[in-house]
Amino acid sequence: MQKILLKSELEEALGVCPNCSHHHRQGAAKHIELTFDPGSFEEADTGLASGDPLGFPEYADKLAMAPLATTPRAVDGCADGPVGPLGM
């Protein structure tokens, strides 16, 4: 049996359905919000990018198309900031 789940209930459960334990997708921004203390996040190494040092055939084309298939900064990135008394 399916139940109606309010957005506020889902947010309170950090994206995990309290009825069936399904973990809903959360973007990078939400993970940052949940991990770091408010206002303390500093993005690092913003210039990181994939390369093709071995010169694989057609790989350069795949690298060029990859950003079109994902949300901005969906996977990559480094962060620095405190989590409670800990520095991360």
mmCIF file of C-alpha atoms in Angstrom:
data_model
loop_
_atom_site.group_PDB
_atom_site.id
_atom_site.type_symbol
_atom_site.label_atom_id
_atom_site.label_comp_id
_atom_site.label_asym_id
_atom_site.label_seq_id
_atom_site.Cartn_x
_atom_site.Cartn_y
_atom_site.Cartn_z
ATOM 1 C CA MET A 1 0.000 0.000 0.000
ATOM 2 C CA GLN A 2 1.352 3.404 -0.961
ATOM 3 C CA LYS A 3 1.183 6.355 1.400
ATOM 4 C CA ILE A 4 1.352 10.047 0.656
ATOM 5 C CA LEU A 5 4.668 11.477 1.778
ATOM 6 C CA LEU A 6 4.900 15.176 2.477
ATOM 7 C CA LYS A 7 8.001 17.005 1.303
ATOM 8 C CA SER A 8 8.574 18.275 4.843
ATOM 9 C CA GLU A 9 8.562 14.680 6.159
ATOM 10 C CA LEU A 10 11.050 13.595 3.495
ATOM 11 C CA GLU A 11 13.359 16.524 4.281
ATOM 12 C CA GLU A 12 13.166 15.792 8.008
ATOM 13 C CA ALA A 13 14.182 12.189 7.266
ATOM 14 C CA LEU A 14 17.174 13.446 5.197
ATOM 15 C CA GLY A 15 15.770 12.062 1.942
ATOM 16 C CA VAL A 16 14.957 8.581 3.249
ATOM 17 C CA CYS A 17 11.319 7.514 2.983
ATOM 18 C CA PRO A 18 10.041 6.701 6.499
ATOM 19 C CA ASN A 19 7.548 4.207 5.012
ATOM 20 C CA CYS A 20 9.773 2.059 2.784
ATOM 21 C CA SER A 21 13.372 3.246 3.519
ATOM 22 C CA HIS A 22 13.936 4.273 -0.118
ATOM 23 C CA HIS A 23 16.849 6.703 -0.392
ATOM 24 C CA HIS A 24 15.868 9.525 -2.738
ATOM 25 C CA ARG A 25 18.458 11.199 -4.950
ATOM 26 C CA GLN A 26 20.102 14.297 -3.579
ATOM 27 C CA GLY A 27 22.347 16.610 -5.520
ATOM 28 C CA ALA A 28 25.799 17.815 -4.539
ATOM 29 C CA ALA A 29 24.422 21.036 -3.040
ATOM 30 C CA LYS A 30 22.160 19.077 -0.678
ATOM 31 C CA HIS A 31 25.035 16.813 0.405
ATOM 32 C CA ILE A 32 27.134 19.900 1.164
ATOM 33 C CA GLU A 33 24.262 21.420 3.153
ATOM 34 C CA LEU A 34 23.854 18.229 5.193
ATOM 35 C CA THR A 35 27.583 17.681 5.781
ATOM 36 C CA PHE A 36 29.048 21.070 6.640
ATOM 37 C CA ASP A 37 28.128 23.651 9.231
ATOM 38 C CA PRO A 38 25.963 26.456 7.768
ATOM 39 C CA GLY A 39 27.991 29.049 5.863
ATOM 40 C CA SER A 40 31.326 27.282 6.410
ATOM 41 C CA PHE A 41 31.760 25.404 3.124
ATOM 42 C CA GLU A 42 34.667 26.387 0.886
ATOM 43 C CA GLU A 43 34.994 24.792 -2.531
ATOM 44 C CA ALA A 44 38.539 23.750 -3.422
ATOM 45 C CA ASP A 45 40.252 22.631 -6.620
ATOM 46 C CA THR A 46 37.544 24.104 -8.862
ATOM 47 C CA GLY A 47 39.733 23.721 -11.939
ATOM 48 C CA LEU A 48 39.897 19.925 -11.800
ATOM 49 C CA ALA A 49 38.885 18.244 -15.050
ATOM 50 C CA SER A 50 39.183 14.836 -16.654
ATOM 51 C CA GLY A 51 41.863 14.359 -19.255
ATOM 52 C CA ASP A 52 43.005 11.838 -21.838
ATOM 53 C CA PRO A 53 46.716 11.358 -21.040
ATOM 54 C CA LEU A 54 46.881 8.022 -22.889
ATOM 55 C CA GLY A 55 45.191 9.331 -26.045
ATOM 56 C CA PHE A 56 42.391 6.769 -26.289
ATOM 57 C CA PRO A 57 40.485 6.922 -29.583
ATOM 58 C CA GLU A 58 37.180 8.828 -29.349
ATOM 59 C CA TYR A 59 37.693 9.531 -25.626
ATOM 60 C CA ALA A 60 38.098 13.266 -26.210
ATOM 61 C CA ASP A 61 34.626 13.281 -27.797
ATOM 62 C CA LYS A 62 33.191 11.448 -24.768
ATOM 63 C CA LEU A 63 34.801 13.971 -22.409
ATOM 64 C CA ALA A 64 33.303 16.828 -24.410
ATOM 65 C CA MET A 65 29.804 15.293 -24.267
ATOM 66 C CA ALA A 66 29.847 14.314 -20.569
ATOM 67 C CA PRO A 67 28.951 17.761 -19.148
ATOM 68 C CA LEU A 68 25.883 17.840 -21.384
ATOM 69 C CA ALA A 69 24.561 14.631 -19.812
ATOM 70 C CA THR A 70 24.915 15.640 -16.143
ATOM 71 C CA THR A 71 23.936 18.483 -13.882
ATOM 72 C CA PRO A 72 26.643 21.048 -13.155
ATOM 73 C CA ARG A 73 29.203 19.806 -10.668
ATOM 74 C CA ALA A 74 27.106 16.687 -10.155
ATOM 75 C CA VAL A 75 29.944 14.408 -9.146
ATOM 76 C CA ASP A 76 33.299 16.092 -8.937
ATOM 77 C CA GLY A 77 34.549 18.583 -6.429
ATOM 78 C CA CYS A 78 36.521 19.055 -3.260
ATOM 79 C CA ALA A 79 35.437 20.824 -0.123
ATOM 80 C CA ASP A 80 36.957 22.249 3.001
ATOM 81 C CA GLY A 81 35.088 23.278 6.117
ATOM 82 C CA PRO A 82 34.282 22.434 9.731
ATOM 83 C CA VAL A 83 31.838 19.758 10.820
ATOM 84 C CA GLY A 84 31.089 20.534 14.432
ATOM 85 C CA PRO A 85 34.451 20.545 16.263
ATOM 86 C CA LEU A 86 36.179 18.728 13.380
ATOM 87 C CA GLY A 87 37.967 20.256 10.414
ATOM 88 C CA MET A 88 37.389 18.372 7.187
#
